[in-house]
Amino acid sequence: MLKEEVIQTDQDYFMNVFGKRFPIVLERGEGVCLYDNEGVEYLDFAAGIAVNALGYKHPQVTEALKEQVEKLLHASNLYYFEIQAKLSKLLVENSCGDKVFYGNSGAEANEGAIKLARKYFKEQGQEKYEVITAKESFHGRTLSTLAATGQTKYQKAFTPLPKGFKHVSYNDLNAAQKAITKQTAAIMVEPIQGEGGVNPAQKEYLQGLRELCDQAGILLIFDEIQTGIGRTGDLFAYQTYGVEPDIVTLAKALGNGMPISAFLAKDRVADAFKPGDHASTFGGNPLACRAAYATLQVILEDGFLKKVKEVGAYFRERLEQLAVQYDSVVEVRGKGLMIGVELKISAKEVVGKLLDGGVLALTAGENVLRFLPPLIITTEDVDQLVKSLDRILAE
Ligand SMILES: *Cc1c(COP(=O)(O)O)cnc(C)c1O
């Protein structure tokens, strides 16, 4: 199909929730580049919104998936699978969690985490169900995760939303403390707010939340769906901050493009789930687990995360230079390869111009440019992006 035909067919048959998408039809990817169906190459600083951590057609992931496709795609969690067991061991050995559960999307992981927090207190005969989350947070699009999300623009069309969520200002420890009541089960935050504008937590804030939760006997949940799996230069952002949650949720980069999500919890919390309490038909199927296992193996290789930190620091430095040079740049923020650039001008317009110049990037809100490149980008790739951005800001 020609590009125009694809776009027209989509408009005719797909629900219009994405409005006008960027006018390109992507066909294949290799390394850190994507190619459209007219053969145009794009340098990718979006990575499918933090999903394609190893870029495209990564040999180890591709080989693993090919092999798994020949063997078994799915057969239900009524049975055991070696690859699922191996993935669980690998995740637990490399995280603060003792047990894991798999789903298919970020929202599903957060739903599961919320259910586990409620069940944890039910087991103790306590009626604690409320979850405190942050304003400007993003936790998903199902009704409960939408209720958890602290942005009315996503919520207002779908009220009434499930009860049991309270939103407080991010990076405001006092606000969190005041919001805790007898009904509070957990505080759930993103260590760096992604969708909400690439807002990093202050270290003292996360440390303070940990202390608040310990004092109140409630759970601390980190939504690491965007920050997890190497994005910040550590396997998890909680390591970057040195603050351990009781439950951590993962999704985006976990399968490098295969849909898989997970939540991990400490044993004393995870033990609250009993047979029959939770399940997912597709969650953790052999194909998805194989993708996640291969992805994690690469990210855990010696030196991989060190390189993410180095390239991230270089990227950050180059962007800081632009911030000095141009009045239209307000601030550069983030960690590792999760970087936001707050602008005085429309971020969407800049992203459109970057696309015209062959570079894919993201926005977060009206005026924040968001970069979530594959973790395998090089300083040369960064130079290419910065050159394009420099040209656009100079206009
Ligand atoms: C993307 C995202 C989600 C939702 O993930 P889905 O797979 O779209 O359901 C939840 N939380 C955070 C922090 C995210 O970035």
CSV table of C-alpha atoms and ligand atoms in Angstrom, one decimal:
chain,number,residue,atom,x,y,z
A,1,MET,CA,0.0,0.0,0.0
A,2,LEU,CA,1.1,3.5,-0.6
A,3,LYS,CA,1.6,5.8,2.4
A,4,GLU,CA,-1.6,7.8,1.6
A,5,GLU,CA,-3.6,4.5,1.3
A,6,VAL,CA,-2.4,3.3,4.7
A,7,ILE,CA,-3.3,6.6,6.3
A,8,GLN,CA,-6.7,6.7,4.7
A,9,THR,CA,-7.5,3.0,5.6
A,10,ASP,CA,-6.5,3.7,9.2
A,11,GLN,CA,-8.8,6.8,9.3
A,12,ASP,CA,-11.7,4.7,7.8
A,13,TYR,CA,-11.3,1.8,10.2
A,14,PHE,CA,-9.4,2.6,13.4
A,15,MET,CA,-11.0,4.5,16.3
A,16,ASN,CA,-9.8,8.0,16.2
A,17,VAL,CA,-8.1,8.1,19.6
A,18,PHE,CA,-4.7,9.1,18.2
A,19,GLY,CA,-6.0,12.0,16.0
A,20,LYS,CA,-3.6,12.8,13.3
A,21,ARG,CA,-0.5,10.7,13.8
A,22,PHE,CA,2.9,11.7,12.5
A,23,PRO,CA,2.5,11.2,8.8
A,24,ILE,CA,4.9,8.4,8.2
A,25,VAL,CA,4.3,4.6,7.8
A,26,LEU,CA,7.0,2.7,9.5
A,27,GLU,CA,8.0,-0.6,8.0
A,28,ARG,CA,11.2,-1.9,9.6
A,29,GLY,CA,14.0,-1.1,12.0
A,30,GLU,CA,17.6,-1.8,12.4
A,31,GLY,CA,19.9,-0.7,15.2
A,32,VAL,CA,18.8,2.8,16.3
A,33,CYS,CA,17.1,3.5,13.0
A,34,LEU,CA,13.6,3.1,11.6
A,35,TYR,CA,12.6,3.0,8.0
A,36,ASP,CA,9.3,4.1,6.5
A,37,ASN,CA,7.6,2.4,3.5
A,38,GLU,CA,9.1,5.0,1.2
A,39,GLY,CA,12.6,3.9,2.3
A,40,VAL,CA,13.3,7.1,4.4
A,41,GLU,CA,15.6,6.5,7.4
A,42,TYR,CA,14.8,8.0,10.8
A,43,LEU,CA,17.2,8.2,13.7
A,44,ASP,CA,15.1,7.1,16.7
A,45,PHE,CA,15.1,9.1,19.9
A,46,ALA,CA,11.7,7.8,21.0
A,47,ALA,CA,12.3,4.0,21.0
A,48,GLY,CA,8.5,3.3,20.8
A,49,ILE,CA,8.1,5.4,24.0
A,50,ALA,CA,11.0,3.7,26.0
A,51,VAL,CA,10.1,0.2,24.7
A,52,ASN,CA,12.9,-0.6,22.3
A,53,ALA,CA,15.8,-0.4,24.7
A,54,LEU,CA,18.0,-2.5,22.4
A,55,GLY,CA,16.8,-0.8,19.3
A,56,TYR,CA,15.6,-2.9,16.4
A,57,LYS,CA,16.5,-6.3,15.1
A,58,HIS,CA,18.9,-6.9,18.0
A,59,PRO,CA,20.6,-10.2,17.1
A,60,GLN,CA,20.3,-11.8,20.5
A,61,VAL,CA,16.6,-10.9,20.9
A,62,THR,CA,15.8,-11.8,17.3
A,63,GLU,CA,17.5,-15.2,17.5
A,64,ALA,CA,15.8,-16.0,20.8
A,65,LEU,CA,12.4,-15.1,19.4
A,66,LYS,CA,12.9,-17.1,16.2
A,67,GLU,CA,13.8,-20.1,18.2
A,68,GLN,CA,10.8,-19.7,20.5
A,69,VAL,CA,8.4,-19.2,17.7
A,70,GLU,CA,9.4,-22.6,16.3
A,71,LYS,CA,8.8,-24.2,19.7
A,72,LEU,CA,5.9,-22.7,21.5
A,73,LEU,CA,4.0,-19.3,21.7
A,74,HIS,CA,1.5,-19.9,24.4
A,75,ALA,CA,-0.1,-22.6,26.4
A,76,SER,CA,-1.6,-20.9,29.5
A,77,ASN,CA,-0.4,-20.5,33.1
A,78,LEU,CA,-2.1,-23.8,34.0
A,79,TYR,CA,1.3,-25.3,33.2
A,80,TYR,CA,4.9,-24.6,33.9
A,81,PHE,CA,7.5,-23.2,31.5
A,82,GLU,CA,11.2,-23.2,31.8
A,83,ILE,CA,11.7,-19.8,30.2
A,84,GLN,CA,9.2,-18.2,32.6
A,85,ALA,CA,10.9,-19.8,35.6
A,86,LYS,CA,14.3,-18.6,34.4
A,87,LEU,CA,13.0,-15.1,33.8
A,88,SER,CA,11.5,-14.9,37.3
A,89,LYS,CA,14.8,-16.0,38.8
A,90,LEU,CA,16.8,-13.5,36.7
A,91,LEU,CA,14.4,-10.6,37.6
A,92,VAL,CA,14.4,-11.5,41.3
A,93,GLU,CA,18.2,-12.0,41.5
A,94,ASN,CA,18.7,-8.5,40.0
A,95,SER,CA,16.0,-6.6,41.9
A,96,CYS,CA,14.7,-5.8,45.4
A,97,GLY,CA,11.7,-8.1,44.8
A,98,ASP,CA,11.4,-11.7,46.0
A,99,LYS,CA,8.5,-12.7,43.8
A,100,VAL,CA,7.2,-11.6,40.4
A,101,PHE,CA,3.9,-11.7,38.4
A,102,TYR,CA,3.6,-11.1,34.7
A,103,GLY,CA,1.0,-9.1,32.7
A,104,ASN,CA,0.9,-7.7,29.2
A,105,SER,CA,0.8,-3.9,29.7
A,106,GLY,CA,1.9,-1.2,32.1
A,107,ALA,CA,-1.6,-0.6,33.2
A,108,GLU,CA,-2.1,-4.3,34.0
A,109,ALA,CA,1.1,-4.3,36.1
A,110,ASN,CA,-0.1,-1.3,38.1
A,111,GLU,CA,-3.6,-2.8,38.5
A,112,GLY,CA,-1.9,-5.9,39.9
A,113,ALA,CA,0.2,-3.9,42.3
A,114,ILE,CA,-2.8,-2.0,43.6
A,115,LYS,CA,-4.7,-5.3,44.0
A,116,LEU,CA,-1.7,-6.8,45.9
A,117,ALA,CA,-1.5,-3.8,48.2
A,118,ARG,CA,-5.2,-4.1,49.1
A,119,LYS,CA,-4.9,-7.9,49.6
A,120,TYR,CA,-1.9,-7.4,51.8
A,121,PHE,CA,-4.0,-5.5,54.3
A,122,LYS,CA,-7.1,-7.7,53.9
A,123,GLU,CA,-4.9,-10.6,54.9
A,124,GLN,CA,-4.2,-8.7,58.2
A,125,GLY,CA,-7.9,-8.0,58.7
A,126,GLN,CA,-7.3,-4.3,58.0
A,127,GLU,CA,-9.5,-2.1,55.8
A,128,LYS,CA,-6.8,-0.2,54.0
A,129,TYR,CA,-7.4,0.3,50.3
A,130,GLU,CA,-6.5,3.9,49.5
A,131,VAL,CA,-3.5,4.6,47.3
A,132,ILE,CA,-1.9,8.0,47.4
A,133,THR,CA,-0.3,9.1,44.0
A,134,ALA,CA,1.2,12.3,42.7
A,135,LYS,CA,-0.2,15.1,40.6
A,136,GLU,CA,1.1,15.0,37.0
A,137,SER,CA,1.6,11.3,37.4
A,138,PHE,CA,0.7,8.7,34.7
A,139,HIS,CA,-0.2,5.2,35.7
A,140,GLY,CA,-2.3,3.9,32.8
A,141,ARG,CA,-5.6,4.0,31.0
A,142,THR,CA,-7.7,1.3,32.7
A,143,LEU,CA,-10.3,2.7,35.0
A,144,SER,CA,-8.3,2.1,38.2
A,145,THR,CA,-5.0,3.2,36.8
A,146,LEU,CA,-6.7,6.2,35.3
A,147,ALA,CA,-8.0,7.0,38.8
A,148,ALA,CA,-4.5,6.6,40.0
A,149,THR,CA,-3.2,9.0,37.3
A,150,GLY,CA,-2.9,12.6,38.6
A,151,GLN,CA,-4.0,14.3,35.4
A,152,THR,CA,-7.7,15.4,35.0
A,153,LYS,CA,-7.3,15.7,31.2
A,154,TYR,CA,-7.2,12.0,30.9
A,155,GLN,CA,-9.9,11.4,33.5
A,156,LYS,CA,-12.7,13.8,33.0
A,157,ALA,CA,-14.5,11.9,30.1
A,158,PHE,CA,-14.7,8.7,32.2
A,159,THR,CA,-16.1,9.6,35.5
A,160,PRO,CA,-17.1,8.2,37.9
A,161,LEU,CA,-13.8,6.6,38.4
A,162,PRO,CA,-13.1,3.8,40.9
A,163,LYS,CA,-12.7,5.2,44.4
A,164,GLY,CA,-9.6,4.9,46.6
A,165,PHE,CA,-7.1,7.3,45.1
A,166,LYS,CA,-5.8,10.6,46.3
A,167,HIS,CA,-3.4,12.9,44.5
A,168,VAL,CA,-0.8,15.1,46.1
A,169,SER,CA,1.9,17.4,44.8
A,170,TYR,CA,5.0,15.6,43.6
A,171,ASN,CA,8.3,16.2,45.4
A,172,ASP,CA,6.2,17.5,48.4
A,173,LEU,CA,6.8,15.3,51.4
A,174,ASN,CA,4.5,17.3,53.6
A,175,ALA,CA,1.6,16.8,51.2
A,176,ALA,CA,2.2,13.1,51.2
A,177,GLN,CA,2.3,12.9,55.0
A,178,LYS,CA,-0.9,14.9,55.4
A,179,ALA,CA,-2.7,12.7,52.9
A,180,ILE,CA,-2.1,9.5,54.9
A,181,THR,CA,-5.2,8.3,56.8
A,182,LYS,CA,-6.3,5.0,58.5
A,183,GLN,CA,-7.5,3.9,55.0
A,184,THR,CA,-4.2,4.4,53.3
A,185,ALA,CA,-2.6,1.2,51.9
A,186,ALA,CA,0.2,2.6,49.8
A,187,ILE,CA,1.9,5.5,48.2
A,188,MET,CA,2.6,5.0,44.5
A,189,VAL,CA,5.0,7.2,42.5
A,190,GLU,CA,7.2,7.2,39.4
A,191,PRO,CA,10.8,7.9,40.5
A,192,ILE,CA,10.9,10.2,37.4
A,193,GLN,CA,7.5,11.3,36.1
A,194,GLY,CA,7.6,10.5,32.4
A,195,GLU,CA,4.3,11.5,30.7
A,196,GLY,CA,3.9,14.3,33.2
A,197,GLY,CA,7.0,16.2,31.9
A,198,VAL,CA,10.1,14.3,32.8
A,199,ASN,CA,10.1,15.4,36.4
A,200,PRO,CA,12.8,13.6,38.5
A,201,ALA,CA,12.0,13.0,42.1
A,202,GLN,CA,14.4,14.6,44.6
A,203,LYS,CA,16.4,12.0,46.4
A,204,GLU,CA,15.2,13.3,49.8
A,205,TYR,CA,11.6,13.0,48.6
A,206,LEU,CA,11.9,9.3,47.8
A,207,GLN,CA,13.9,8.7,51.0
A,208,GLY,CA,11.2,10.6,52.9
A,209,LEU,CA,8.4,8.6,51.3
A,210,ARG,CA,10.2,5.4,52.4
A,211,GLU,CA,10.3,6.6,56.0
A,212,LEU,CA,6.7,7.8,55.9
A,213,CYS,CA,5.6,4.4,54.7
A,214,ASP,CA,7.7,2.6,57.2
A,215,GLN,CA,6.3,4.7,60.1
A,216,ALA,CA,2.7,4.3,58.9
A,217,GLY,CA,3.1,0.6,58.1
A,218,ILE,CA,2.0,1.1,54.5
A,219,LEU,CA,3.5,0.1,51.2
A,220,LEU,CA,5.7,2.1,48.9
A,221,ILE,CA,5.1,1.3,45.2
A,222,PHE,CA,7.4,2.5,42.5
A,223,ASP,CA,5.9,2.7,39.0
A,224,GLU,CA,9.0,2.0,37.0
A,225,ILE,CA,7.2,1.2,33.8
A,226,GLN,CA,9.1,3.9,32.0
A,227,THR,CA,12.2,4.3,34.2
A,228,GLY,CA,13.0,0.6,34.6
A,229,ILE,CA,15.2,-1.8,32.7
A,230,GLY,CA,18.2,0.4,32.3
A,231,ARG,CA,16.7,3.7,31.3
A,232,THR,CA,18.3,5.7,34.0
A,233,GLY,CA,21.7,4.0,33.7
A,234,ASP,CA,20.8,1.5,36.4
A,235,LEU,CA,18.6,-1.5,35.9
A,236,PHE,CA,16.0,0.2,38.0
A,237,ALA,CA,15.6,3.9,38.9
A,238,TYR,CA,15.2,2.9,42.6
A,239,GLN,CA,18.9,1.9,42.5
A,240,THR,CA,19.8,5.3,41.0
A,241,TYR,CA,18.1,6.8,44.0
A,242,GLY,CA,19.1,4.2,46.6
A,243,VAL,CA,15.6,3.8,47.9
A,244,GLU,CA,13.9,0.4,47.8
A,245,PRO,CA,10.1,0.1,47.2
A,246,ASP,CA,7.9,-2.7,48.5
A,247,ILE,CA,6.4,-3.3,45.1
A,248,VAL,CA,7.9,-2.2,41.7
A,249,THR,CA,6.1,-2.3,38.4
A,250,LEU,CA,7.7,-2.8,35.0
A,251,ALA,CA,6.6,-2.9,31.4
A,252,LYS,CA,7.9,-0.8,28.5
A,253,ALA,CA,11.4,-2.0,27.9
A,254,LEU,CA,11.0,-5.4,29.5
A,255,GLY,CA,10.4,-7.3,26.3
A,256,ASN,CA,12.1,-4.9,23.9
A,257,GLY,CA,8.9,-4.7,21.9
A,258,MET,CA,7.2,-7.9,22.9
A,259,PRO,CA,4.3,-7.0,25.2
A,260,ILE,CA,5.2,-8.1,28.7
A,261,SER,CA,4.8,-6.4,32.1
A,262,ALA,CA,5.6,-7.4,35.6
A,263,PHE,CA,5.3,-6.4,39.2
A,264,LEU,CA,7.8,-7.6,41.8
A,265,ALA,CA,7.3,-7.5,45.6
A,266,LYS,CA,9.0,-8.5,48.8
A,267,ASP,CA,8.0,-11.9,50.1
A,268,ARG,CA,6.0,-10.5,53.1
A,269,VAL,CA,3.9,-8.6,50.6
A,270,ALA,CA,3.8,-11.1,47.7
A,271,ASP,CA,2.6,-13.8,50.2
A,272,ALA,CA,-0.7,-12.0,50.5
A,273,PHE,CA,-1.7,-13.4,47.0
A,274,LYS,CA,-3.2,-16.8,47.4
A,275,PRO,CA,-4.2,-19.2,44.6
A,276,GLY,CA,-7.1,-17.7,42.7
A,277,ASP,CA,-6.4,-14.1,43.7
A,278,HIS,CA,-4.9,-12.9,40.5
A,279,ALA,CA,-4.3,-14.2,36.9
A,280,SER,CA,-3.7,-13.2,33.3
A,281,THR,CA,-4.3,-15.4,30.2
A,282,PHE,CA,-1.5,-14.1,28.2
A,283,GLY,CA,0.7,-12.7,31.0
A,284,GLY,CA,4.2,-14.2,30.9
A,285,ASN,CA,3.6,-16.5,28.0
A,286,PRO,CA,6.7,-18.3,26.6
A,287,LEU,CA,7.2,-15.9,23.7
A,288,ALA,CA,7.0,-12.8,25.9
A,289,CYS,CA,9.3,-14.3,28.5
A,290,ARG,CA,11.8,-15.4,26.0
A,291,ALA,CA,12.0,-11.8,24.7
A,292,ALA,CA,12.4,-10.4,28.2
A,293,TYR,CA,15.0,-12.9,29.1
A,294,ALA,CA,17.1,-12.1,26.1
A,295,THR,CA,16.7,-8.4,26.6
A,296,LEU,CA,17.7,-8.6,30.3
A,297,GLN,CA,20.7,-10.7,29.5
A,298,VAL,CA,22.0,-8.1,27.1
A,299,ILE,CA,21.3,-5.2,29.5
A,300,LEU,CA,23.0,-7.1,32.4
A,301,GLU,CA,26.2,-7.7,30.3
A,302,ASP,CA,29.3,-6.2,31.8
A,303,GLY,CA,29.7,-2.6,30.9
A,304,PHE,CA,26.2,-2.1,29.2
A,305,LEU,CA,24.7,0.1,31.9
A,306,LYS,CA,28.0,2.0,32.4
A,307,LYS,CA,27.8,2.9,28.7
A,308,VAL,CA,24.2,4.1,29.1
A,309,LYS,CA,25.4,6.4,31.9
A,310,GLU,CA,28.3,7.7,29.8
A,311,VAL,CA,26.2,8.4,26.7
A,312,GLY,CA,23.5,9.9,28.9
A,313,ALA,CA,25.9,12.3,30.6
A,314,TYR,CA,27.3,13.3,27.2
A,315,PHE,CA,23.8,13.8,25.8
A,316,ARG,CA,22.9,15.9,28.8
A,317,GLU,CA,26.0,18.0,28.4
A,318,ARG,CA,25.3,18.7,24.8
A,319,LEU,CA,21.7,19.7,25.6
A,320,GLU,CA,22.9,22.0,28.5
A,321,GLN,CA,25.1,23.8,25.9
A,322,LEU,CA,22.0,24.5,23.8
A,323,ALA,CA,20.2,25.7,26.9
A,324,VAL,CA,23.0,28.3,27.4
A,325,GLN,CA,22.8,29.3,23.8
A,326,TYR,CA,19.1,29.6,23.3
A,327,ASP,CA,16.6,31.6,25.4
A,328,SER,CA,13.8,29.3,24.2
A,329,VAL,CA,15.3,26.5,26.3
A,330,VAL,CA,14.2,26.7,29.9
A,331,GLU,CA,15.8,23.6,31.5
A,332,VAL,CA,17.3,20.2,30.8
A,333,ARG,CA,16.4,17.4,33.3
A,334,GLY,CA,16.3,13.7,33.7
A,335,LYS,CA,18.6,10.8,34.4
A,336,GLY,CA,20.6,8.4,32.1
A,337,LEU,CA,18.8,8.3,28.8
A,338,MET,CA,15.5,9.7,30.0
A,339,ILE,CA,15.9,13.3,29.3
A,340,GLY,CA,13.4,16.2,29.1
A,341,VAL,CA,14.0,19.7,27.7
A,342,GLU,CA,11.6,22.3,28.8
A,343,LEU,CA,11.0,24.9,26.1
A,344,LYS,CA,9.3,28.3,25.9
A,345,ILE,CA,8.0,27.2,22.5
A,346,SER,CA,5.7,24.3,21.5
A,347,ALA,CA,7.5,21.0,21.9
A,348,LYS,CA,5.1,19.4,19.4
A,349,GLU,CA,6.3,21.8,16.7
A,350,VAL,CA,9.9,21.0,17.4
A,351,VAL,CA,9.2,17.3,17.3
A,352,GLY,CA,7.5,17.9,13.9
A,353,LYS,CA,10.5,19.7,12.6
A,354,LEU,CA,12.9,17.0,13.9
A,355,LEU,CA,10.8,14.4,12.1
A,356,ASP,CA,11.1,16.4,8.9
A,357,GLY,CA,14.8,16.2,9.4
A,358,GLY,CA,14.8,12.5,10.0
A,359,VAL,CA,14.9,12.3,13.8
A,360,LEU,CA,12.1,10.8,16.0
A,361,ALA,CA,11.5,12.4,19.4
A,362,LEU,CA,8.7,12.8,21.9
A,363,THR,CA,6.9,15.4,23.9
A,364,ALA,CA,5.7,15.4,27.5
A,365,GLY,CA,2.9,17.9,27.9
A,366,GLU,CA,2.8,21.2,25.9
A,367,ASN,CA,6.4,22.4,26.2
A,368,VAL,CA,8.7,19.6,27.2
A,369,LEU,CA,10.7,17.7,24.6
A,370,ARG,CA,11.2,14.2,25.7
A,371,PHE,CA,14.1,11.9,24.6
A,372,LEU,CA,13.9,8.2,25.3
A,373,PRO,CA,16.3,6.7,22.8
A,374,PRO,CA,17.3,3.1,22.5
A,375,LEU,CA,19.9,2.4,25.2
A,376,ILE,CA,22.4,1.4,22.5
A,377,ILE,CA,22.8,4.9,21.0
A,378,THR,CA,26.3,6.3,20.6
A,379,THR,CA,27.7,9.8,21.0
A,380,GLU,CA,27.7,10.1,17.2
A,381,ASP,CA,23.9,9.6,17.2
A,382,VAL,CA,23.6,12.2,20.0
A,383,ASP,CA,25.7,14.6,17.9
A,384,GLN,CA,23.3,14.1,14.9
A,385,LEU,CA,20.2,14.9,17.0
A,386,VAL,CA,21.8,17.9,18.7
A,387,LYS,CA,22.8,19.3,15.3
A,388,SER,CA,19.2,19.0,14.1
A,389,LEU,CA,17.9,20.5,17.3
A,390,ASP,CA,20.4,23.3,17.1
A,391,ARG,CA,19.3,24.2,13.6
A,392,ILE,CA,15.6,24.2,14.6
A,393,LEU,CA,16.2,26.4,17.7
A,394,ALA,CA,18.2,28.8,15.7
A,395,GLU,CA,15.3,29.5,13.2
B,1,LIG,C1,3.4,3.9,29.8
B,1,LIG,C2,3.2,4.0,31.3
B,1,LIG,C3,2.2,3.3,31.9
B,1,LIG,C4,1.1,2.6,31.1
B,1,LIG,O1,1.6,1.5,30.3
B,1,LIG,P1,0.6,0.8,29.2
B,1,LIG,O2,1.5,-0.3,28.7
B,1,LIG,O3,0.4,1.8,28.2
B,1,LIG,O4,-0.6,0.4,29.9
B,1,LIG,C5,2.1,3.4,33.3
B,1,LIG,N1,3.0,4.0,34.0
B,1,LIG,C6,4.0,4.7,33.4
B,1,LIG,C7,5.0,5.4,34.3
B,1,LIG,C8,4.2,4.7,32.0
B,1,LIG,O5,5.2,5.4,31.5
